[in-house]
XYZ file of C-alpha atoms in Angstrom:
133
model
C -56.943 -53.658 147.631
C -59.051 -56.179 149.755
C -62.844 -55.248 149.723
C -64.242 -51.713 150.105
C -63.166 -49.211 152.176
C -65.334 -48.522 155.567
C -68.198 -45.609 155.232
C -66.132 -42.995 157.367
C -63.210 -42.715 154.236
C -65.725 -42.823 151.737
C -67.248 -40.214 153.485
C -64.137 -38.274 153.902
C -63.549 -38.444 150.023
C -67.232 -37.538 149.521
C -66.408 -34.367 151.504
C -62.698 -33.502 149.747
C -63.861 -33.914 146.629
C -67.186 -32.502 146.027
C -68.748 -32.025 142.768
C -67.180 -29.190 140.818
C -63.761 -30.159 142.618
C -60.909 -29.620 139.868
C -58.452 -32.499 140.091
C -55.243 -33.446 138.772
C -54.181 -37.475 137.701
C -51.308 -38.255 139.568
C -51.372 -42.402 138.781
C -54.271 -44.772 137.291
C -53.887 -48.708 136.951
C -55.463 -48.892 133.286
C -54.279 -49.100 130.358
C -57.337 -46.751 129.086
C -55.823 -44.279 131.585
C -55.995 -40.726 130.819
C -52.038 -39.260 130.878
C -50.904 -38.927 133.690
C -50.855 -34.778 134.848
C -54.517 -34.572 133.113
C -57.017 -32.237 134.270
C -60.563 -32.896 134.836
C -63.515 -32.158 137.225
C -65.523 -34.399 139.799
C -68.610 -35.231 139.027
C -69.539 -37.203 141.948
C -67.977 -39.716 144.264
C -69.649 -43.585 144.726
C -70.718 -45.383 148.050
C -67.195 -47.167 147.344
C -65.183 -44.206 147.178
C -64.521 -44.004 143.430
C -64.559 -40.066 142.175
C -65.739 -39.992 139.101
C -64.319 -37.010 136.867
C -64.854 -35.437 133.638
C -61.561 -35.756 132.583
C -60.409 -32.307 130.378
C -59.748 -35.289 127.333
C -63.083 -36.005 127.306
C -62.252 -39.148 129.018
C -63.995 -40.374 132.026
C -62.650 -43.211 134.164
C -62.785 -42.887 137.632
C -60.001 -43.249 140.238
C -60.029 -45.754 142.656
C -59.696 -46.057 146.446
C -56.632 -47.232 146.797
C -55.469 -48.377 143.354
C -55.682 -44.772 141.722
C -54.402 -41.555 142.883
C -55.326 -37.615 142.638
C -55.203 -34.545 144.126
C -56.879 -31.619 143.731
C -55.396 -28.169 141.858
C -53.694 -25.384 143.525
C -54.864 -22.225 141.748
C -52.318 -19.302 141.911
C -52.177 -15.461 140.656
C -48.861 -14.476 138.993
C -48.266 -10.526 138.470
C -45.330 -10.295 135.662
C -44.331 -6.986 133.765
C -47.789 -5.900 135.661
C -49.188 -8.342 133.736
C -51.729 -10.494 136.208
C -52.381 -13.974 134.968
C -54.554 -17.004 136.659
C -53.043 -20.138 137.076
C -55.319 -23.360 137.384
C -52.718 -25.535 139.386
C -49.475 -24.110 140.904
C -47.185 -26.931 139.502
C -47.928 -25.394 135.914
C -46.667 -22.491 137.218
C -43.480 -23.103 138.856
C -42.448 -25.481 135.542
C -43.108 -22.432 133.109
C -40.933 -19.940 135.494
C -38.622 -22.557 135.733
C -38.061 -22.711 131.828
C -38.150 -18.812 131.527
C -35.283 -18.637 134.050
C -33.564 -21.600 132.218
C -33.537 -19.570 129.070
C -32.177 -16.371 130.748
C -28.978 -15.128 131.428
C -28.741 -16.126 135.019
C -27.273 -12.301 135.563
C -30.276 -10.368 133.963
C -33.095 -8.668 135.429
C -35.635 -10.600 133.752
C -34.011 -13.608 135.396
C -33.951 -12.602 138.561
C -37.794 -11.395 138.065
C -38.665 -15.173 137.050
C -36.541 -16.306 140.011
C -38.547 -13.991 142.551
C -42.034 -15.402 141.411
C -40.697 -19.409 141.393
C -39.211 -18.871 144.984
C -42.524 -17.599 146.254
C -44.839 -20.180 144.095
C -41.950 -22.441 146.079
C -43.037 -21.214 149.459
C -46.724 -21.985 148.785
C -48.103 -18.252 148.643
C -51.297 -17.896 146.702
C -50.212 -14.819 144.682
C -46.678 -14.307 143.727
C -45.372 -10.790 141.623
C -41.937 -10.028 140.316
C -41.779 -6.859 142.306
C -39.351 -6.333 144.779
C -40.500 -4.921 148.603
């Protein structure tokens, strides 16, 4: 990237990802680079656009403007067997239903619960249940 970026994106950034702000690592140009997928939390962003996280590793390196990439989690409810459970980011989610259903038989119940909670995970709905309307 050539220079800085102008004020308005930095203050864009400064307003998507406040402080608080939990945030997954999607890519990082360092070789010091937390793995990619990590979790972590924003601490602050700079006057040059760089958030800087508490990465969940303990690490701490921030992400740059246009070098670095992120994006924030997407926290869903899942209601299984009655069951309720929090999930911090929805991609967690849909790849553990996806490995339940891949060790079902794909005619059982209990597969076609997992199925009914990854479709609506799929469709973006904040709270998805294995009960049928």
């Amino acid at each position: 990237m050539n220079g800085f970026p102008r004020r308005e994106i930095v203050e864009k950034i400064k307003e998507e990802y406040p402080s608080g702000t939990r945030i997954v690592l999607l890519s990082m140009r360092d070789v010091q680079a937390p793995p990619i997928g990590t979790k972590g939390t924003v601490e602050f962003v700079d006057d040059i656009g760089t958030i800087h996280p508490t990465w969940d590793t303990g690490d701490s390196l921030g992400i740059v403007y246009g070098e670095d990439s992120c994006r924030k989690t997407d926290p869903v409810k899942v209601t299984c067997y009655n069951k309720e459970e929090e999930w911090e980011d929805r991609m967690d989610a849909v790849a553990f239903y996806k490995e339940c259903m891949a060790g079902c038989d794909p005619s059982s119940s209990e597969y076609s619960r997992y199925r009914t909670i990854n479709e609506q995970l799929q469709r973006g709905l904040k709270e998805a249940t294995d009960e049928t309307v």
